[in-house]
PDB file of C-alpha atoms in Angstrom:
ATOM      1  CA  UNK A   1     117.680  83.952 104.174  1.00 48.00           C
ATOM      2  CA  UNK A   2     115.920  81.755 101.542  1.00 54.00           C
ATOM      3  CA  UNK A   3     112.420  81.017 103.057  1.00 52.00           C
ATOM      4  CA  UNK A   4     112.006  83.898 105.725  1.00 52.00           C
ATOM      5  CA  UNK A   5     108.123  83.260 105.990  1.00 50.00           C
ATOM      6  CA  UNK A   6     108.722  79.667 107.197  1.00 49.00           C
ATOM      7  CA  UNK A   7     111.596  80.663 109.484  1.00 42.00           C
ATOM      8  CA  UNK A   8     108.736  82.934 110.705  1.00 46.00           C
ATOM      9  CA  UNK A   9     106.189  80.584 111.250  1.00 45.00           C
ATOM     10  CA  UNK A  10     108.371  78.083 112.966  1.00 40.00           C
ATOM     11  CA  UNK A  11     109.335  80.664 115.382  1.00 40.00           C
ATOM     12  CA  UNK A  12     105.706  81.774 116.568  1.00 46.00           C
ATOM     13  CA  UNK A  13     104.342  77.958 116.462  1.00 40.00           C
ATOM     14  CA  UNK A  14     107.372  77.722 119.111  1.00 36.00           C
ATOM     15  CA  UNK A  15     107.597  80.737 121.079  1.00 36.00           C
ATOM     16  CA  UNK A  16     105.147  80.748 124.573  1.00 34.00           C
ATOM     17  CA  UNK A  17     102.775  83.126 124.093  1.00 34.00           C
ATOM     18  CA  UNK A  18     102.464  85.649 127.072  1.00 35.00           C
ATOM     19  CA  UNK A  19     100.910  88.781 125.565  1.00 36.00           C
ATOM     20  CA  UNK A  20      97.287  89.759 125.081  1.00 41.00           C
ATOM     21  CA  UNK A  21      95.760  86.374 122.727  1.00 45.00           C
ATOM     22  CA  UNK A  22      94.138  87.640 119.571  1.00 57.00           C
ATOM     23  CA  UNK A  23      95.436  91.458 119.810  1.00 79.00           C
ATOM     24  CA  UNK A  24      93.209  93.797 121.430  1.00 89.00           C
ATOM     25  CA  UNK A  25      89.664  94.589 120.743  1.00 93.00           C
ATOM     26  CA  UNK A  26      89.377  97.434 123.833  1.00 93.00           C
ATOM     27  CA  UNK A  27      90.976  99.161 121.166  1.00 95.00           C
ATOM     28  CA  UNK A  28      90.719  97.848 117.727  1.00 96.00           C
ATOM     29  CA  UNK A  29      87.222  97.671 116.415  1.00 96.00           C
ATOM     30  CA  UNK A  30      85.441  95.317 114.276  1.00 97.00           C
ATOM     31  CA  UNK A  31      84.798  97.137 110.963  1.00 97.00           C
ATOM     32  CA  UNK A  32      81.073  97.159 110.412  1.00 95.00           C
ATOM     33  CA  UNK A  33      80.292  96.267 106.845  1.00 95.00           C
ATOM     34  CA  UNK A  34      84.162  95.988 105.901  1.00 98.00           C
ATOM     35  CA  UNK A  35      83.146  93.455 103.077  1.00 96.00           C
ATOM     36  CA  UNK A  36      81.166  95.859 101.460  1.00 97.00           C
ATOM     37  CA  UNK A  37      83.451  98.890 102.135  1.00 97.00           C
ATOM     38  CA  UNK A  38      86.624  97.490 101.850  1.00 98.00           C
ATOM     39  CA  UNK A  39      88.587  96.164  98.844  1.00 98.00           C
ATOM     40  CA  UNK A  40      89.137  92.265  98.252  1.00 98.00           C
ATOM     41  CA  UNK A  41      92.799  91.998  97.338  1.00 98.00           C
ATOM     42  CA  UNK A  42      93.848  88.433  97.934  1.00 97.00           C
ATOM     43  CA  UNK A  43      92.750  85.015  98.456  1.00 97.00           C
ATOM     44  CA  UNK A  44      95.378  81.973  99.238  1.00 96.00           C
ATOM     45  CA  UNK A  45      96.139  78.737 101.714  1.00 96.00           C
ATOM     46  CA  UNK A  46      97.553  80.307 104.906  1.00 92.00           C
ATOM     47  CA  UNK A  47     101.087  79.617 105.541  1.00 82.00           C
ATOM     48  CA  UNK A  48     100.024  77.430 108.349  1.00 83.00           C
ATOM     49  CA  UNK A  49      98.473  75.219 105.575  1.00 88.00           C
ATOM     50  CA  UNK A  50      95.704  74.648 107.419  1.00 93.00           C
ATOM     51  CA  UNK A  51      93.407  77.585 106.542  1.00 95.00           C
ATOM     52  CA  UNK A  52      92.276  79.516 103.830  1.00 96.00           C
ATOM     53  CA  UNK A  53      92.277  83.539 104.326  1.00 97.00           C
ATOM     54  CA  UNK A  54      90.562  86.437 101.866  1.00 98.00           C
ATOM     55  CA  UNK A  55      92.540  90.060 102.492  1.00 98.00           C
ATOM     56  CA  UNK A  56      90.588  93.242 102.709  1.00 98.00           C
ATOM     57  CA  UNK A  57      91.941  96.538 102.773  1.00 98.00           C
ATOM     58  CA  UNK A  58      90.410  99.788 103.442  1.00 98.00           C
ATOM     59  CA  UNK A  59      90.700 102.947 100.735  1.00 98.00           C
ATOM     60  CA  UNK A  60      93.654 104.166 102.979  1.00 98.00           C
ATOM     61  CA  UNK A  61      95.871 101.159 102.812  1.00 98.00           C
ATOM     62  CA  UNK A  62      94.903 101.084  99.128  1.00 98.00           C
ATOM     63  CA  UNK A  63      95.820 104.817  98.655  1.00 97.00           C
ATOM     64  CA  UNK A  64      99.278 104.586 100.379  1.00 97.00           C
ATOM     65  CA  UNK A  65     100.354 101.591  98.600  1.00 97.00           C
ATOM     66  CA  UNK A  66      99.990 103.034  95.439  1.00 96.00           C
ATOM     67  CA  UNK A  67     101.878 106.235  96.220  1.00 95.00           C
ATOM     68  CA  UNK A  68     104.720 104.013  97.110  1.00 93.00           C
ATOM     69  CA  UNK A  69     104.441 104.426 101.176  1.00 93.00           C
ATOM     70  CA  UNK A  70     104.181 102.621 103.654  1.00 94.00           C
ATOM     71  CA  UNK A  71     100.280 102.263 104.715  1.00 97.00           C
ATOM     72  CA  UNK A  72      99.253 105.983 106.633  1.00 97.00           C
ATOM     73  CA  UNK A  73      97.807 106.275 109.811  1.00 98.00           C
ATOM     74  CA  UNK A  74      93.500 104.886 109.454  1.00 98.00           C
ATOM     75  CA  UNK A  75      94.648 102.133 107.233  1.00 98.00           C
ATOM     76  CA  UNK A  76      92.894  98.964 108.082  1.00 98.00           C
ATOM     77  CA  UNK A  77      93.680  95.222 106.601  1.00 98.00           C
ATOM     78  CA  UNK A  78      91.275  92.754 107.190  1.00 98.00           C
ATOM     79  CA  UNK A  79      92.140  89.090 107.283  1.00 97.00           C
ATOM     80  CA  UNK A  80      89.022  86.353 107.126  1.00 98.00           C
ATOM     81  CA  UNK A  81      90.085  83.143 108.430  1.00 97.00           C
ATOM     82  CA  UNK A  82      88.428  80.090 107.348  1.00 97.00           C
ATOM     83  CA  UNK A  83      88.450  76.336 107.726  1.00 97.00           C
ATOM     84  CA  UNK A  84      88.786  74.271 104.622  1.00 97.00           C
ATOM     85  CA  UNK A  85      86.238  71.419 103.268  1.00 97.00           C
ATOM     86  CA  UNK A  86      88.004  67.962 104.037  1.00 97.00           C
ATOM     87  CA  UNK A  87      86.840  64.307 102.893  1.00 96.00           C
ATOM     88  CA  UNK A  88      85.847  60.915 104.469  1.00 97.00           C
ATOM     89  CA  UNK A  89      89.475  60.840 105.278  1.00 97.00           C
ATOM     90  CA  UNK A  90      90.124  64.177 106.975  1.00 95.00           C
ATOM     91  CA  UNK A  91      92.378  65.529 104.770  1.00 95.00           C
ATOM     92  CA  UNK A  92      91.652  69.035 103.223  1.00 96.00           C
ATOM     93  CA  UNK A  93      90.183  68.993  99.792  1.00 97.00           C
ATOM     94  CA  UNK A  94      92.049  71.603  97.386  1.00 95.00           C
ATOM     95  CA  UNK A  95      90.417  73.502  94.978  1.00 92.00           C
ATOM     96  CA  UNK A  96      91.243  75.503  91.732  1.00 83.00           C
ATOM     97  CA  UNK A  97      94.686  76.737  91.704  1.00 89.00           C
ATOM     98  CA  UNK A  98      95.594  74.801  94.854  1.00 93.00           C
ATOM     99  CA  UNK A  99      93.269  76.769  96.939  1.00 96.00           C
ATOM    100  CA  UNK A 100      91.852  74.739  99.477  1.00 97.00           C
ATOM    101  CA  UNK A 101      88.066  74.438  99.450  1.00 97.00           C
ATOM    102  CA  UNK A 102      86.327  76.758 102.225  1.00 97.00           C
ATOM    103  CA  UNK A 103      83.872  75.175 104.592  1.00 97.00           C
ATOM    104  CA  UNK A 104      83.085  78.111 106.695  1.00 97.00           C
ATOM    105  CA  UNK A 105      84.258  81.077 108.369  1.00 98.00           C
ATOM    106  CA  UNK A 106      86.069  80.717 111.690  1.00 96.00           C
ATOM    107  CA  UNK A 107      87.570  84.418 112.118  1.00 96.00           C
ATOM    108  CA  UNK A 108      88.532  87.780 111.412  1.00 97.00           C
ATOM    109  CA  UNK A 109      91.439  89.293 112.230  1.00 96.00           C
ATOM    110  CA  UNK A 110      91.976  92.817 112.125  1.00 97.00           C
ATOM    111  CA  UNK A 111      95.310  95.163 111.755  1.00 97.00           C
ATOM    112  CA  UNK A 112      94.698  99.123 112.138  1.00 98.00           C
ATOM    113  CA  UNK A 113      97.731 101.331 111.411  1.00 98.00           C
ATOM    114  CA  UNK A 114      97.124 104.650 114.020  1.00 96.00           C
ATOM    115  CA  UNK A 115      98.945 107.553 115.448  1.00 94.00           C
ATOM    116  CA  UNK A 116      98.981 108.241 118.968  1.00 91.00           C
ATOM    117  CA  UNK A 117      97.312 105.221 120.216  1.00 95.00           C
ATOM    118  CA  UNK A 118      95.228 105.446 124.035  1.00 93.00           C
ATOM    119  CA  UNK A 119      98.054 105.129 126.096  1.00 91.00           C
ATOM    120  CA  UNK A 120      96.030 102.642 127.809  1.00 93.00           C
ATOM    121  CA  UNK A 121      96.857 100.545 124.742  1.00 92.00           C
ATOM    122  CA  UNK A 122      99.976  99.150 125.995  1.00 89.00           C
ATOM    123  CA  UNK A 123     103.217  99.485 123.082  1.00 88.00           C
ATOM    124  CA  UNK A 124     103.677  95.646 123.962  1.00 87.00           C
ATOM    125  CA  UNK A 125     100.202  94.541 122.553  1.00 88.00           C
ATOM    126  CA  UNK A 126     101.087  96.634 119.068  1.00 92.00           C
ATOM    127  CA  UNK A 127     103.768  96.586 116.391  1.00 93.00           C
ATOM    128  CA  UNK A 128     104.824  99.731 115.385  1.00 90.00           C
ATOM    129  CA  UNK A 129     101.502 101.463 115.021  1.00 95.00           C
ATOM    130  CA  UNK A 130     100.100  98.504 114.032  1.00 97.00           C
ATOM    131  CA  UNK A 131      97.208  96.828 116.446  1.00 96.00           C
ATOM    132  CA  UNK A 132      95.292  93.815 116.290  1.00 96.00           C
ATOM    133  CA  UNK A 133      92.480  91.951 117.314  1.00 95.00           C
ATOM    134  CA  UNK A 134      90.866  89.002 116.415  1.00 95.00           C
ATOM    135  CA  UNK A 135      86.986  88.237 116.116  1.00 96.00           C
ATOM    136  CA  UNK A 136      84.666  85.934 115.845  1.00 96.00           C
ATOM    137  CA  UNK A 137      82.676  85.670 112.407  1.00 96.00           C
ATOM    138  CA  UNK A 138      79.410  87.741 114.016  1.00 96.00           C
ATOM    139  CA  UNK A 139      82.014  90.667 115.253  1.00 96.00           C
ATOM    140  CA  UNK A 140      82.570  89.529 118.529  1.00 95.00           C
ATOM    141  CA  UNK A 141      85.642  89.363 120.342  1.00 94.00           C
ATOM    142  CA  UNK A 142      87.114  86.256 120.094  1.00 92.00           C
ATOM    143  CA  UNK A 143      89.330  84.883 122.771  1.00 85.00           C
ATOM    144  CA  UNK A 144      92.233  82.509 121.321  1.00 73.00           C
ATOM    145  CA  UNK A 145      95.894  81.797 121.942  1.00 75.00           C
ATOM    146  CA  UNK A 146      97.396  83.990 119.455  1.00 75.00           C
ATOM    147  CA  UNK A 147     100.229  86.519 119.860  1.00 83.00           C
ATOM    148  CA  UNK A 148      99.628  88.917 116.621  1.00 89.00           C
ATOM    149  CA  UNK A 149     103.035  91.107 118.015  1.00 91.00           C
ATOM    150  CA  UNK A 150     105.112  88.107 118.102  1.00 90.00           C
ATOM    151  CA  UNK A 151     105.082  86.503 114.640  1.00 90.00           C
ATOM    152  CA  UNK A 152     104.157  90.451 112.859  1.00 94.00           C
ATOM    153  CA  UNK A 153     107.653  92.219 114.507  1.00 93.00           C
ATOM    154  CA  UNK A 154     109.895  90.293 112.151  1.00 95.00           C
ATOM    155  CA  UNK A 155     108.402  91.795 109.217  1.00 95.00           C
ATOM    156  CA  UNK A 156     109.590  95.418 109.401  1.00 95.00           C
ATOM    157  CA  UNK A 157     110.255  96.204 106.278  1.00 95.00           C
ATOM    158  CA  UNK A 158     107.428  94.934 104.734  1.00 96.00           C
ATOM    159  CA  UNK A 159     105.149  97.346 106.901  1.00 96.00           C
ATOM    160  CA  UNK A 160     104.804  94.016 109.392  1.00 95.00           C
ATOM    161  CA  UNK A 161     101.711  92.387 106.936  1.00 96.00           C
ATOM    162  CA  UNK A 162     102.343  89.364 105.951  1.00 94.00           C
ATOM    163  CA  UNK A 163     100.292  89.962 102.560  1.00 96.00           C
ATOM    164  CA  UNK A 164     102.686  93.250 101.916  1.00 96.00           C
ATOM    165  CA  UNK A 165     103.359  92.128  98.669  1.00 96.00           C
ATOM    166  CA  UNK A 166      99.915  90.996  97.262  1.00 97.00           C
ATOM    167  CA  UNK A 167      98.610  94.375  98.770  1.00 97.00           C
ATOM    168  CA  UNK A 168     101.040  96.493  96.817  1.00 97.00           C
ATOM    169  CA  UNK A 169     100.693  94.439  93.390  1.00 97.00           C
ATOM    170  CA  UNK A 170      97.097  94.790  94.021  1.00 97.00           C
ATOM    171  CA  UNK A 171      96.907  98.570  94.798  1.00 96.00           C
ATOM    172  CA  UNK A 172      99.394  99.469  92.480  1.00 94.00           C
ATOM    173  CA  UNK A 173      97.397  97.444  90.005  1.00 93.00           C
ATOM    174  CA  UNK A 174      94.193  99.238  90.626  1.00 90.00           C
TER     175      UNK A 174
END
């Protein structure tokens, strides 16, 4: 297939969402002081094109990626969510290398990778051992309409992250 991340986002802006919205936050935590403990590895325009998201991952993601593995269990990716500046006209203003210009923070969305999850966490609300949950910018749950399972299944082999790729350049990188 030629543009798999579009086919991918067409499907989840489509599909009824009946799952969990946002992931799961009974079970994965916000990560206190993640921007200070966690490594910056990518900025860029989400596919959605209307948001602009910065990628943290923790030392264990980092560390597994760079051995060539798929991330071990305790590996955490952090995705900020934020809305872009727009003008007079409502149109999002883009900045240097097409990056849209951030006017605040709206979210953050977290992935943890973990063995032998509560089995109160139910399989449905996780891919693979992924789970997810989705916060407001003060670390507070944050209720939405998302279904993280739905849109991350179709990316198997790339660990389910969208941001696979940038993660592994990055990590292999540093």
């Amino acid at each position: 297939m030629k543009h798999p991340f579009k086919l991918i986002t067409l499907v989840c802006a489509l599909l009824p969402f009946y799952a969990h919205g946002g992931g799961d936050p009974d079970f994965v935590k916000f990560p206190e002081s993640y921007q200070q403990n966690f490594t910056k590895y990518d900025t860029a325009n989400r596919a959605n094109q209307t948001q602009v998201a910065k990628f943290y991952a923790n030392g264990i993601a980092v560390e597994s990626y760079k051995k060539g593995k798929e991330a071990e269990p305790g590996a955490v990716v952090i995705m900020e969510i934020y809305e872009p500046k727009k003008d007079a006209d409502g149109k999002i203003i883009s900045g240097k290398e097409g990056l849209f210009e951030i006017e605040k923070l709206a979210a953050v969305a977290v992935m943890e990778k973990r063995t032998g999850w509560d089995k109160a966490f139910s399989q449905d609300n996780r891919t693979g051992d992924w789970g997810f949950a989705v916060y407001n910018p003060d670390g507070t749950p944050k209720s939405n309409d998302l279904n993280c399972v739905q849109c991350h299944t179709p990316l198997k082999n790339q660990d389910y992250l969208f941001s696979f790729q940038k993660l592994v350049d990055f990590s292999k990188n540093h």
